[in-house]
mmCIF file of C-alpha atoms in Angstrom:
data_model
loop_
_atom_site.group_PDB
_atom_site.id
_atom_site.type_symbol
_atom_site.label_atom_id
_atom_site.label_comp_id
_atom_site.label_asym_id
_atom_site.label_seq_id
_atom_site.Cartn_x
_atom_site.Cartn_y
_atom_site.Cartn_z
ATOM 1 C CA MET A 1 -0.027 0.021 0.007
ATOM 2 C CA ASN A 2 1.554 3.295 -0.985
ATOM 3 C CA LYS A 3 2.081 6.181 1.464
ATOM 4 C CA THR A 4 -0.698 8.405 0.014
ATOM 5 C CA ILE A 5 -3.242 5.703 0.712
ATOM 6 C CA GLN A 6 -1.861 5.158 4.233
ATOM 7 C CA ILE A 7 -2.040 8.884 4.993
ATOM 8 C CA SER A 8 -5.615 9.053 3.563
ATOM 9 C CA LEU A 9 -6.696 6.098 5.725
ATOM 10 C CA LEU A 10 -5.126 7.631 8.840
ATOM 11 C CA LEU A 11 -6.952 10.929 8.236
ATOM 12 C CA ALA A 12 -10.243 9.195 7.541
ATOM 13 C CA PHE A 13 -9.813 7.177 10.771
ATOM 14 C CA PHE A 14 -9.315 10.383 12.772
ATOM 15 C CA CYS A 15 -12.371 11.986 11.126
ATOM 16 C CA VAL A 16 -14.601 8.985 11.916
ATOM 17 C CA ILE A 17 -13.369 8.890 15.551
ATOM 18 C CA GLY A 18 -13.855 12.638 15.774
ATOM 19 C CA THR A 19 -17.459 12.521 14.524
ATOM 20 C CA GLN A 20 -18.337 9.885 17.114
ATOM 21 C CA SER A 21 -16.427 11.608 19.873
ATOM 22 C CA GLN A 22 -18.036 15.057 19.559
ATOM 23 C CA ALA A 23 -20.923 13.996 21.764
ATOM 24 C CA GLN A 24 -18.526 12.779 24.471
ATOM 25 C CA LEU A 25 -17.406 16.122 26.001
ATOM 26 C CA LYS A 26 -14.843 17.092 23.405
ATOM 27 C CA ARG A 27 -12.581 14.041 23.847
ATOM 28 C CA PHE A 28 -11.364 14.426 20.260
ATOM 29 C CA SER A 29 -9.879 17.400 18.419
ATOM 30 C CA ILE A 30 -8.483 17.847 14.975
ATOM 31 C CA GLY A 31 -6.921 20.738 13.156
ATOM 32 C CA PRO A 32 -4.272 22.148 10.840
ATOM 33 C CA TYR A 33 -0.707 22.996 11.881
ATOM 34 C CA VAL A 34 2.368 24.717 10.494
ATOM 35 C CA GLU A 35 5.918 23.962 11.585
ATOM 36 C CA THR A 36 9.533 25.036 11.103
ATOM 37 C CA GLY A 37 12.722 23.094 11.755
ATOM 38 C CA VAL A 38 16.376 24.064 12.249
ATOM 39 C CA PRO A 39 18.759 21.266 11.213
ATOM 40 C CA THR A 40 21.352 19.974 13.628
ATOM 41 C CA GLY A 41 24.578 17.933 13.229
ATOM 42 C CA ASP A 42 25.761 17.118 9.701
ATOM 43 C CA PHE A 43 22.324 17.899 8.398
ATOM 44 C CA LYS A 44 22.902 21.659 9.097
ATOM 45 C CA ASP A 45 25.949 21.629 6.874
ATOM 46 C CA THR A 46 23.865 20.652 3.812
ATOM 47 C CA HIS A 47 20.390 22.045 4.391
ATOM 48 C CA ASN A 48 18.749 25.270 5.521
ATOM 49 C CA ALA A 49 15.843 25.645 7.975
ATOM 50 C CA GLY A 50 12.755 23.813 6.794
ATOM 51 C CA TRP A 51 8.991 24.422 6.918
ATOM 52 C CA GLY A 52 5.896 22.269 6.652
ATOM 53 C CA GLY A 53 2.301 21.792 7.568
ATOM 54 C CA GLY A 54 -0.385 19.182 7.942
ATOM 55 C CA LEU A 55 -3.264 17.900 9.983
ATOM 56 C CA ASN A 56 -3.009 16.946 13.689
ATOM 57 C CA ALA A 57 -5.473 14.991 15.853
ATOM 58 C CA ASP A 58 -5.742 14.293 19.602
ATOM 59 C CA ILE A 59 -7.883 11.806 21.516
ATOM 60 C CA LYS A 60 -8.155 12.301 25.283
ATOM 61 C CA LEU A 61 -8.093 9.066 27.328
ATOM 62 C CA ILE A 62 -7.822 9.271 31.162
ATOM 63 C CA ALA A 63 -6.311 11.555 33.719
ATOM 64 C CA GLY A 64 -4.366 13.815 31.380
ATOM 65 C CA LEU A 65 -3.181 10.960 29.118
ATOM 66 C CA GLY A 66 -4.100 10.894 25.417
ATOM 67 C CA VAL A 67 -2.986 9.751 22.036
ATOM 68 C CA THR A 68 -1.988 12.013 19.218
ATOM 69 C CA GLY A 69 -1.258 11.670 15.534
ATOM 70 C CA SER A 70 -0.386 13.873 12.551
ATOM 71 C CA ALA A 71 0.243 13.611 8.870
ATOM 72 C CA GLY A 72 1.934 16.355 6.859
ATOM 73 C CA TYR A 73 4.614 17.632 4.557
ATOM 74 C CA MET A 74 8.101 19.018 5.485
ATOM 75 C CA ARG A 75 10.736 20.592 3.183
ATOM 76 C CA PHE A 76 14.341 21.635 3.886
ATOM 77 C CA SER A 77 15.999 23.571 1.033
ATOM 78 C CA GLY A 78 19.570 22.673 0.127
ATOM 79 C CA LYS A 79 22.585 24.893 0.740
ATOM 80 C CA SER A 80 24.975 26.046 -1.953
ATOM 81 C CA PHE A 81 28.607 24.905 -1.867
ATOM 82 C CA ASN A 82 31.878 25.534 -3.730
ATOM 83 C CA TYR A 83 34.308 22.850 -4.931
ATOM 84 C CA ASP A 84 37.476 22.436 -6.980
ATOM 85 C CA ALA A 85 36.679 21.348 -10.534
ATOM 86 C CA GLY A 86 40.103 20.503 -11.895
ATOM 87 C CA GLY A 87 41.843 23.706 -10.786
ATOM 88 C CA ALA A 88 38.850 26.003 -11.275
ATOM 89 C CA MET A 89 36.339 26.754 -8.555
ATOM 90 C CA ALA A 90 32.788 25.752 -9.267
ATOM 91 C CA SER A 91 29.605 25.811 -7.256
ATOM 92 C CA GLY A 92 26.695 23.536 -6.677
ATOM 93 C CA LYS A 93 23.640 23.176 -4.520
ATOM 94 C CA TYR A 94 22.317 20.244 -2.450
ATOM 95 C CA SER A 95 18.894 19.047 -3.455
ATOM 96 C CA ALA A 96 15.952 20.015 -1.262
ATOM 97 C CA LEU A 97 14.912 17.303 1.237
ATOM 98 C CA GLN A 98 11.124 16.771 1.036
ATOM 99 C CA ALA A 99 9.171 14.289 3.080
ATOM 100 C CA PHE A 100 5.708 13.281 4.248
ATOM 101 C CA PRO A 101 5.952 12.508 7.939
ATOM 102 C CA VAL A 102 3.258 10.463 9.630
ATOM 103 C CA ARG A 103 3.485 10.485 13.454
ATOM 104 C CA VAL A 104 1.581 8.757 16.262
ATOM 105 C CA GLY A 105 2.262 8.979 19.989
ATOM 106 C CA VAL A 106 1.217 9.666 23.502
ATOM 107 C CA LYS A 107 0.582 12.998 25.131
ATOM 108 C CA TYR A 108 0.394 13.768 28.821
ATOM 109 C CA LYS A 109 -1.199 16.999 30.052
ATOM 110 C CA PHE A 110 0.093 18.043 33.463
ATOM 111 C CA PRO A 111 -2.362 18.797 36.339
ATOM 112 C CA PHE A 112 -1.451 22.480 36.134
ATOM 113 C CA PRO A 113 -3.023 24.303 33.227
ATOM 114 C CA LEU A 114 -1.840 24.494 29.711
ATOM 115 C CA LEU A 115 1.441 22.446 29.769
ATOM 116 C CA TYR A 116 1.940 19.035 28.104
ATOM 117 C CA VAL A 117 4.706 16.653 26.982
ATOM 118 C CA LYS A 118 4.488 14.137 24.252
ATOM 119 C CA ALA A 119 6.513 11.546 22.388
ATOM 120 C CA GLU A 120 5.747 10.496 18.838
ATOM 121 C CA GLY A 121 7.132 7.847 16.425
ATOM 122 C CA GLY A 122 6.406 7.128 12.849
ATOM 123 C CA THR A 123 7.809 7.382 9.326
ATOM 124 C CA ALA A 124 8.979 10.080 6.989
ATOM 125 C CA THR A 125 8.611 9.145 3.406
ATOM 126 C CA TYR A 126 11.104 11.006 1.187
ATOM 127 C CA VAL A 127 10.026 12.410 -2.176
ATOM 128 C CA GLY A 128 11.913 14.218 -4.898
ATOM 129 C CA ASP A 129 15.667 13.523 -5.232
ATOM 130 C CA TYR A 130 15.770 11.610 -1.977
ATOM 131 C CA LYS A 131 14.067 8.215 -1.866
ATOM 132 C CA GLY A 132 12.909 5.763 0.741
ATOM 133 C CA THR A 133 11.351 5.887 4.115
ATOM 134 C CA ALA A 134 12.950 6.890 7.404
ATOM 135 C CA THR A 135 11.848 5.992 10.906
ATOM 136 C CA LEU A 136 11.236 9.016 13.127
ATOM 137 C CA PHE A 137 11.169 9.839 16.819
ATOM 138 C CA ALA A 138 9.948 13.196 18.085
ATOM 139 C CA PRO A 139 9.690 14.139 21.779
ATOM 140 C CA GLY A 140 8.349 17.621 22.589
ATOM 141 C CA ILE A 141 6.798 19.981 25.151
ATOM 142 C CA GLY A 142 4.067 22.400 24.514
ATOM 143 C CA ILE A 143 1.197 24.538 25.710
ATOM 144 C CA ARG A 144 -2.449 24.478 24.662
ATOM 145 C CA PHE A 145 -4.770 27.283 25.354
ATOM 146 C CA LEU A 146 -8.337 26.988 24.102
ATOM 147 C CA GLY A 147 -7.732 25.640 20.601
ATOM 148 C CA LEU A 148 -4.245 27.102 20.064
ATOM 149 C CA ASP A 149 -1.440 24.571 20.383
ATOM 150 C CA VAL A 150 2.246 25.478 20.332
ATOM 151 C CA GLU A 151 5.004 22.898 20.692
ATOM 152 C CA ALA A 152 8.802 22.897 20.821
ATOM 153 C CA LYS A 153 10.353 19.568 19.820
ATOM 154 C CA TYR A 154 13.379 17.675 18.580
ATOM 155 C CA GLU A 155 12.705 15.322 15.672
ATOM 156 C CA ALA A 156 15.133 12.694 14.414
ATOM 157 C CA TRP A 157 14.812 10.726 11.136
ATOM 158 C CA PHE A 158 16.750 7.444 10.841
ATOM 159 C CA LYS A 159 17.459 5.670 7.516
ATOM 160 C CA ASP A 160 20.242 3.301 6.524
ATOM 161 C CA GLY A 161 22.433 4.268 9.483
ATOM 162 C CA ASP A 162 22.028 8.000 8.843
ATOM 163 C CA HIS A 163 20.484 10.370 11.290
ATOM 164 C CA LEU A 164 18.873 13.661 10.280
ATOM 165 C CA GLY A 165 17.742 15.776 13.171
ATOM 166 C CA PHE A 166 16.196 19.171 13.727
ATOM 167 C CA PHE A 167 14.834 21.364 16.496
ATOM 168 C CA GLY A 168 11.262 22.373 15.543
ATOM 169 C CA LEU A 169 8.468 24.681 16.495
ATOM 170 C CA LYS A 170 4.935 23.576 15.648
ATOM 171 C CA ALA A 171 1.823 25.720 15.938
ATOM 172 C CA GLY A 172 -1.706 24.656 15.253
ATOM 173 C CA TYR A 173 -5.361 25.126 16.009
ATOM 174 C CA ASN A 174 -7.514 22.206 17.089
ATOM 175 C CA PHE A 175 -11.315 22.219 16.692
#
């Protein structure tokens, strides 16, 4: 099953759960988000800050604990570089890294208002010049006030022994 179908099924699942959950005291929320990421490690040597967006969903379980999931798009533009081309200097540019991350995880809202922590795992399917699928892990901390949700996180993508990581800021609104 290709990734587009998987993402569509995940979003459909969240929509069905949300429709059934609306009568249960707002135990489900869904909404759009935007995010930015600043590469770390070797990744910062080849790529600039990235941006993305998508759809996020939360399901409240018990005592501050819930599950969360998101599906979206992320893009990091490539940096320019210079190299020696047989005695003459030449320049090039790394290809942009584009991916469709799909994340699922757990979220814990602290007893004091607004603050939560969460940990997500999933996959990032590369498109464009980069190919394949990476495994991802993304711990974060955030605040949620009314429907506005702002999270700071570190996200790491692992593929074939390589590690691409970035610090990110994600902002969304949940209905």
